[in-house]
Coordinates of C-alpha atoms in Angstrom, one line a residue:
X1 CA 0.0 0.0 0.0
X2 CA 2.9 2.6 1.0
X3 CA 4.8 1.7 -2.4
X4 CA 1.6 2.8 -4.2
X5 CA 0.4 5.6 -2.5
X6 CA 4.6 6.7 -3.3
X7 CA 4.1 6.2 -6.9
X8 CA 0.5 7.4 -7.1
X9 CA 2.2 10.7 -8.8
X10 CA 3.4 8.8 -11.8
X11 CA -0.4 7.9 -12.7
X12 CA -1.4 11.4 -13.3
X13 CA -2.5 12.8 -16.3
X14 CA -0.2 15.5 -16.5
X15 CA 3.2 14.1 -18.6
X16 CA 3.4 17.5 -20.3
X17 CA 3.1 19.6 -17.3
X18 CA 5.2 18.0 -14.6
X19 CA 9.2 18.6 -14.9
X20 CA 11.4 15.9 -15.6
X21 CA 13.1 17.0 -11.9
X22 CA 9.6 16.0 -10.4
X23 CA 9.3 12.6 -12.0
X24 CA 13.1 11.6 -11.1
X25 CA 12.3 12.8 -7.3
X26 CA 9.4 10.3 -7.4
X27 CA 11.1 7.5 -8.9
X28 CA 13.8 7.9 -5.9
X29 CA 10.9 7.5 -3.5
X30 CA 9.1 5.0 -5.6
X31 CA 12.6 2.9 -5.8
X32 CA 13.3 3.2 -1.8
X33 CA 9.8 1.8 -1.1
X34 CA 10.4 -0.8 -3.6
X35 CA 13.3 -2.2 -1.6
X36 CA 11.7 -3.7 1.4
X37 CA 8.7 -5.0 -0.9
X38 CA 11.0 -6.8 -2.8
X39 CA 12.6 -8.6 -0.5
X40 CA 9.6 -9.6 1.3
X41 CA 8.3 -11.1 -2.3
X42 CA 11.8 -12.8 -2.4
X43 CA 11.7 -14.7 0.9
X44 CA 7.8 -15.8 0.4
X45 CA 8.5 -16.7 -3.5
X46 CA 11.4 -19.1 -1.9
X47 CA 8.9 -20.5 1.1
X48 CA 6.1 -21.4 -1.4
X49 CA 8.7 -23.0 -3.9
X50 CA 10.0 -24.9 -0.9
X51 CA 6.9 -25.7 0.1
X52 CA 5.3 -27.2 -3.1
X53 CA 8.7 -29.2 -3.6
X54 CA 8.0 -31.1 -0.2
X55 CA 6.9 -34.1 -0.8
X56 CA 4.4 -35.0 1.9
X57 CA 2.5 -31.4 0.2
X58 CA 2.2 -32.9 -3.2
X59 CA -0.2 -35.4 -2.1
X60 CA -2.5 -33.2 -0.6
X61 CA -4.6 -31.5 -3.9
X62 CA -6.5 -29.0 -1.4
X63 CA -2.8 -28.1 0.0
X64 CA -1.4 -27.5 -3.5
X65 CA -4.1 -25.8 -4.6
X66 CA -3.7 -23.2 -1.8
X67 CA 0.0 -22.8 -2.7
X68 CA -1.2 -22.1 -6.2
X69 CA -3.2 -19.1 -5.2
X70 CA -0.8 -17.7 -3.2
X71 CA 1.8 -18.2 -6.1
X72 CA -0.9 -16.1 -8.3
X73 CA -1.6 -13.1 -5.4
X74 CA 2.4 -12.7 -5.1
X75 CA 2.8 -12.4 -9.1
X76 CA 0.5 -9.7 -9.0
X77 CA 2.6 -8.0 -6.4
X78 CA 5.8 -8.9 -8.1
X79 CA 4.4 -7.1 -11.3
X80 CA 3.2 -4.5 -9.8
X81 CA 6.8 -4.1 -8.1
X82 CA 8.4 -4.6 -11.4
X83 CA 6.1 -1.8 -12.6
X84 CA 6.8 1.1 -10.3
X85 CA 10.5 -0.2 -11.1
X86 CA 10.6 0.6 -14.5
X87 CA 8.1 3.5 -14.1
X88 CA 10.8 4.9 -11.5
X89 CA 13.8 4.3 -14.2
X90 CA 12.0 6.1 -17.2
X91 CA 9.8 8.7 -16.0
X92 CA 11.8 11.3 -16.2
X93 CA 13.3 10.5 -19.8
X94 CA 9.4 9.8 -20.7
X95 CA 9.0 13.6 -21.1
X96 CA 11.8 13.8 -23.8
X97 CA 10.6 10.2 -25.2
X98 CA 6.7 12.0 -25.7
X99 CA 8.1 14.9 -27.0
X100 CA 10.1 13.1 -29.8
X101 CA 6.8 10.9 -30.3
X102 CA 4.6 14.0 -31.2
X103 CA 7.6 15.7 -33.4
X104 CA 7.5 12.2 -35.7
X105 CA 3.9 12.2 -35.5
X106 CA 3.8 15.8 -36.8
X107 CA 6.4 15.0 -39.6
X108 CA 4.7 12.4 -40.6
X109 CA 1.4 14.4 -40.8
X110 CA 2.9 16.5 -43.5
X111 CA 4.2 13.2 -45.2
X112 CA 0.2 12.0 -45.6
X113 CA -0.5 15.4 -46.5
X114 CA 1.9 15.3 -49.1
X115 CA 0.7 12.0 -50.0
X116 CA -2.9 13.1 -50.4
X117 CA -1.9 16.3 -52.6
X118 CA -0.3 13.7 -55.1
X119 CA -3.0 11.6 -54.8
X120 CA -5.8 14.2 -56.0
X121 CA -7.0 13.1 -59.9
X122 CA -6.0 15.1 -63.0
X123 CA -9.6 15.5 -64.2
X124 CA -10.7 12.8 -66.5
X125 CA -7.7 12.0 -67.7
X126 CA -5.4 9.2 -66.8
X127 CA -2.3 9.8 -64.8
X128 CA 0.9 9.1 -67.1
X129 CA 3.1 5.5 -65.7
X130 CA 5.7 8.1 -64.3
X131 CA 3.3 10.4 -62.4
X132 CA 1.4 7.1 -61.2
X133 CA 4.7 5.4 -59.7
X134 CA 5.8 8.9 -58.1
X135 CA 2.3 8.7 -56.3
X136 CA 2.3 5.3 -55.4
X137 CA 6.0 6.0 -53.9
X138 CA 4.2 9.0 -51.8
X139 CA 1.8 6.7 -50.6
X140 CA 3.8 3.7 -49.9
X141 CA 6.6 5.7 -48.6
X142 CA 4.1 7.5 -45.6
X143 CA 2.4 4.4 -44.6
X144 CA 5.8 2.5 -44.1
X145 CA 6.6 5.3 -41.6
X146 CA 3.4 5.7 -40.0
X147 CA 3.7 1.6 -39.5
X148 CA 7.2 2.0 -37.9
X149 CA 6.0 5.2 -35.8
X150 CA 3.1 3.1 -34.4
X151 CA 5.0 0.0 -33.6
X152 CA 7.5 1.9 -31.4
X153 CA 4.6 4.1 -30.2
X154 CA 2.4 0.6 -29.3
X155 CA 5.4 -0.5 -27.0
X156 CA 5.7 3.4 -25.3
X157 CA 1.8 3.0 -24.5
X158 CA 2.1 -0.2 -22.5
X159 CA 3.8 1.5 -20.0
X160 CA 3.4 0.9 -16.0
X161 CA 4.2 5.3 -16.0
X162 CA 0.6 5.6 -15.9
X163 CA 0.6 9.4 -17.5
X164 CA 2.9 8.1 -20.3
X165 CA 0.5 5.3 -20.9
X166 CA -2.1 8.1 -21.3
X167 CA -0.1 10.3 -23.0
X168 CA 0.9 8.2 -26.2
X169 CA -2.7 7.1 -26.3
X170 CA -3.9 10.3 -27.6
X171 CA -1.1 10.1 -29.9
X172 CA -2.3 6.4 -30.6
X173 CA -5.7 8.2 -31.7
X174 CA -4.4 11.1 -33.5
X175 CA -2.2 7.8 -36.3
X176 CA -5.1 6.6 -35.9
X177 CA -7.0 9.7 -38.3
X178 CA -3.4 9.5 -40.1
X179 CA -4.1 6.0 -41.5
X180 CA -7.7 6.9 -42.4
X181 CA -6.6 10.3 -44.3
X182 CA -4.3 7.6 -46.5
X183 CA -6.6 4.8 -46.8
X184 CA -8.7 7.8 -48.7
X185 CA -5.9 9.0 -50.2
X186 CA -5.4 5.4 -51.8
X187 CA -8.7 4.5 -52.8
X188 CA -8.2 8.1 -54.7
X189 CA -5.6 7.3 -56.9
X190 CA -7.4 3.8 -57.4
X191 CA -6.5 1.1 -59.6
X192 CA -3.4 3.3 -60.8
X193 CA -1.8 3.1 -57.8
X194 CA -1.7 -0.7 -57.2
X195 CA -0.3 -1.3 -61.2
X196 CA 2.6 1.0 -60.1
X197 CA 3.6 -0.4 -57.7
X198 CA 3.7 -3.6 -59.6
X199 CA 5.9 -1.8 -61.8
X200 CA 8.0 -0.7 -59.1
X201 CA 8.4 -4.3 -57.0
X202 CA 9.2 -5.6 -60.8
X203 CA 12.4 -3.0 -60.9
X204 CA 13.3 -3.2 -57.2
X205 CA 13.1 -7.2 -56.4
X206 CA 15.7 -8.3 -59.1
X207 CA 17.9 -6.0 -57.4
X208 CA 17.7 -7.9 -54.1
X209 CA 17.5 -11.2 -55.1
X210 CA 20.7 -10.3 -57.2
X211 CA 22.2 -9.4 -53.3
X212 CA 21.2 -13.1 -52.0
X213 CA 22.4 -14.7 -54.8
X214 CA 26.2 -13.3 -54.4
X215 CA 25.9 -14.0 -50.7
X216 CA 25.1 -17.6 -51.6
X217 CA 28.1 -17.6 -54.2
X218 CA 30.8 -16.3 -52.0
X219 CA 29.6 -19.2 -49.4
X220 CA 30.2 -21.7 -52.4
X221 CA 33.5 -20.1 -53.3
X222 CA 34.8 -20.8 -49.3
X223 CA 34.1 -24.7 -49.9
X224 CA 35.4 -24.7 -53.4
X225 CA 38.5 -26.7 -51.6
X226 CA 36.4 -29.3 -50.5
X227 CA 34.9 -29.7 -53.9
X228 CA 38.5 -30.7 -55.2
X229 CA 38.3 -33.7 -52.7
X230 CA 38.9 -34.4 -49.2
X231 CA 41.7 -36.5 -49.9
X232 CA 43.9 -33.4 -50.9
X233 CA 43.4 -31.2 -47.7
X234 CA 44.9 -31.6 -44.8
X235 CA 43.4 -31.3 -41.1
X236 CA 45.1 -28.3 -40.4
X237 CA 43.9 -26.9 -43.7
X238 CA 40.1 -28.7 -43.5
X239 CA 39.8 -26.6 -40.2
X240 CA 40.4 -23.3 -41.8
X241 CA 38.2 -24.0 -44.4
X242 CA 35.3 -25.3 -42.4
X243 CA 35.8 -22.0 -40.5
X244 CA 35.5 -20.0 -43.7
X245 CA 32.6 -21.6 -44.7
X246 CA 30.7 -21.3 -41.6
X247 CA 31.4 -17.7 -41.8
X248 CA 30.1 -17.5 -45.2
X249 CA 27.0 -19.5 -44.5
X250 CA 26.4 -16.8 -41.4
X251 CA 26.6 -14.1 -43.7
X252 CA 24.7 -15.7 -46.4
X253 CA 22.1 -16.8 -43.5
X254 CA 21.6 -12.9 -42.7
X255 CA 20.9 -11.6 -46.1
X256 CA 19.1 -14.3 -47.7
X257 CA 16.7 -13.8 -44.2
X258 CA 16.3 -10.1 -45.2
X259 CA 15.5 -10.6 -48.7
X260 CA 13.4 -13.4 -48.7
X261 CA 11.3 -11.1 -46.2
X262 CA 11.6 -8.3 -48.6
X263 CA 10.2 -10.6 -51.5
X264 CA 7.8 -12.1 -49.5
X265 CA 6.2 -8.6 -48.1
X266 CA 6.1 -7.2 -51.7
X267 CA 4.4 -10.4 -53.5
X268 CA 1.6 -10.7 -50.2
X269 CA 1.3 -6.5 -50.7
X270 CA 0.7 -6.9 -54.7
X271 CA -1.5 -10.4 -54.2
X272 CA -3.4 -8.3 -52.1
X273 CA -4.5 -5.6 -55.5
X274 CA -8.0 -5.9 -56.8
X275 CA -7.5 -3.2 -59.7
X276 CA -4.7 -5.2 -61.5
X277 CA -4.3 -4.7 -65.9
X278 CA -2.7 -7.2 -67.9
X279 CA 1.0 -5.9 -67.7
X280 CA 0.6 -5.8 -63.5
X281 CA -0.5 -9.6 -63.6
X282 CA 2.1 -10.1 -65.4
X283 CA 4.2 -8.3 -63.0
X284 CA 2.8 -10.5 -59.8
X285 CA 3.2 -14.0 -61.9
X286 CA 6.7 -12.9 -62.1
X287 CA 7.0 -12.1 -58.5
X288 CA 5.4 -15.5 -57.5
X289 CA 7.9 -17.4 -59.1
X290 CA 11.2 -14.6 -57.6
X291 CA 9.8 -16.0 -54.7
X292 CA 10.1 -19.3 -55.5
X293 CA 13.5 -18.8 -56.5
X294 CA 14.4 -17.5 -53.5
X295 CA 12.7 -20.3 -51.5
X296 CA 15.7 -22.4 -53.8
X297 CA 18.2 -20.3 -52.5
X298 CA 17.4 -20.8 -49.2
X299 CA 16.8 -24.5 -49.4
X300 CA 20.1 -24.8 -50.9
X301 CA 22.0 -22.9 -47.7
X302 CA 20.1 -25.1 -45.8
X303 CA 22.2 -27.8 -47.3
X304 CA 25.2 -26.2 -47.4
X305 CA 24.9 -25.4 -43.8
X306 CA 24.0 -29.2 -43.1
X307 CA 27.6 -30.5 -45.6
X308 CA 29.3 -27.6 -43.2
X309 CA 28.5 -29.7 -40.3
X310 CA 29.2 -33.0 -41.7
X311 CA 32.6 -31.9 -42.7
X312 CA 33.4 -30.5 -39.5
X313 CA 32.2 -33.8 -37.9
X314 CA 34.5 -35.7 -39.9
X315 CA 37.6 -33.1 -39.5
X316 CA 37.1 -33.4 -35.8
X317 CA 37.0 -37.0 -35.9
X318 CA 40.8 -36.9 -38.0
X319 CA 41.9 -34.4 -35.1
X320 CA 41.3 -37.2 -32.5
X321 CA 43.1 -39.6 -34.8
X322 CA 45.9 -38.0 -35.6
X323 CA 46.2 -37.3 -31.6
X324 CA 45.9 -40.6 -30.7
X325 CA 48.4 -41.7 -33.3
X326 CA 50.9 -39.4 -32.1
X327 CA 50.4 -40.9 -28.3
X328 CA 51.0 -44.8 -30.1
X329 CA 54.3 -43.0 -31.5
X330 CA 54.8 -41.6 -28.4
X331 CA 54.2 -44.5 -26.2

């Protein structure tokens, strides 16, 4: 009860109000109460434990049950300890933190305003492929950073600083007018939108498959030694290249990851269009099978990674024979 009448301050609506020297004086109150609380959780977290490990308890179902409960009543106090923790720790950067929030908020405001402006029709007549693509850019290009602004923001508002909770709510509900202003702004520009961007994802996904593909080759080109035989290496040289290899396969790992996301994001976006002409079919038929060919790449890692392993297996086993030899010699 003490620790939250002490942090009862840090549930106020009043984030953009209160000075940051305020919230840190509360969070060293808040943190000094939380020390005695803590360690009372501690000692009747390891008495319950001890007691539920006890064998004569275990065969009394009323007994355990009662444990259970008081398990479940002392996680509610430990979270609510871990809570006015972290509310203690970040309140006073949470003024900073909300101010940044609303700064990105209002940039991105302009962005969808932007994006509406080059959204707005030309009449009756048809937008040429070049202005369509430099819309469909505007568009795409604010909603990917209203997504990223309200993923970060999501994670700000489930906060245990009650007035930051609050706070980034209204900002919640502010992206939340945001997204409708572009979900207009799309269905304005219509079917022309979603056939440029197929043109687009037609220019830009050759470009990264082109990056997983070198990955890929460099990883072949570190076991091109084995591929000469196994006979001709030694274990001293098998090591190194094993090593090499599972560099390359790491590095390979990493990118072809990345891609195949990338690929995968832009063929479920372009599946998604309604409003699709001949040429943008043709566009997403060729995406499908990128997609596919990706999939190949990163089946085929999958078994280079797997030969990686077998041939360090073997090049350990050699290691032990060769030291065992040299003990025969020795002996």
């Amino acid at each position: 009860q003490k620790l939250i009448k002490v942090a009862e301050p840090f549930s106020r609506d009043d984030l953009e109000k209160v000075t940051a020297k305020d919230l840190k004086g509360v969070g060293t109150k808040v943190m000094k109460a939380i020390e005695p609380v803590a360690k009372v959780c501690e000692a009747a977290r390891k008495t319950v434990v001890q007691k539920q490990q006890d064998p004569k308890n275990r065969s009394s179902p009323s007994f355990s049950t009662q444990l259970k409960k008081l398990l479940d009543r002392l996680e509610i106090v430990e979270a609510t300890v871990a809570g006015s923790r972290q509310a203690a720790q970040e309140a006073a950067n949470n003024k900073n933190t909300l101010a940044e929030q609303k700064k990105g908020l209002k940039s991105l405001e302009a962005l969808v305003t932007e994006a509406e402006t080059s959204a707005l029709p030309l009449g009756d007549e048809q937008p040429s492929d070049q202005t369509a693509e430099v819309t469909a850019e505007s568009l795409r290009g604010a909603q990917v950073k209203l997504d990223a602004w309200r993923k970060q923001a999501e994670v700000l508002a489930n906060n245990p600083h009650g007035g930051m909770e609050l706070a980034m709510g209204r900002l919640l509900e502010e992206a939340k007018q945001l997204q409708a202003r572009l979900n207009d702004a799309k269905s304005l520009a219509g079917a022309s939108n979603e056939q440029a961007l197929c043109r687009i994802f037609a220019r830009e996904v050759p470009h990264e498959l082109a990056k997983a593909e070198e990955a890929m080759r460099k990883a072949e080109e570190a076991e091109g030694p084995f591929l000469k035989g196994l006979e001709v290496i030694s274990v001293e040289q098998s090591s190194t290249v094993i090593a090499s290899c599972e560099a390359a396969a790491a590095t390979a790992r990493s990118v072809l990851q990345e891609v195949q996301s990338y690929v995968q994001s832009r063929h479920k976006e372009a599946s998604a269009f309604a409003g699709l002409d001949g040429p943008a079919k043709a566009h997403l038929h060729t995406l499908s099978q990128q997609l596919s060919r990706m999939q190949g790449l990163v089946d085929k890692l999958g078994q280079y990674e797997n030969d990686t392993a077998s041939r360090k297996r073997i090049a350990d086993r050699n290691v032990d024979g060769e030291r065992a030899s040299k003990i025969v010699k020795q002996g």
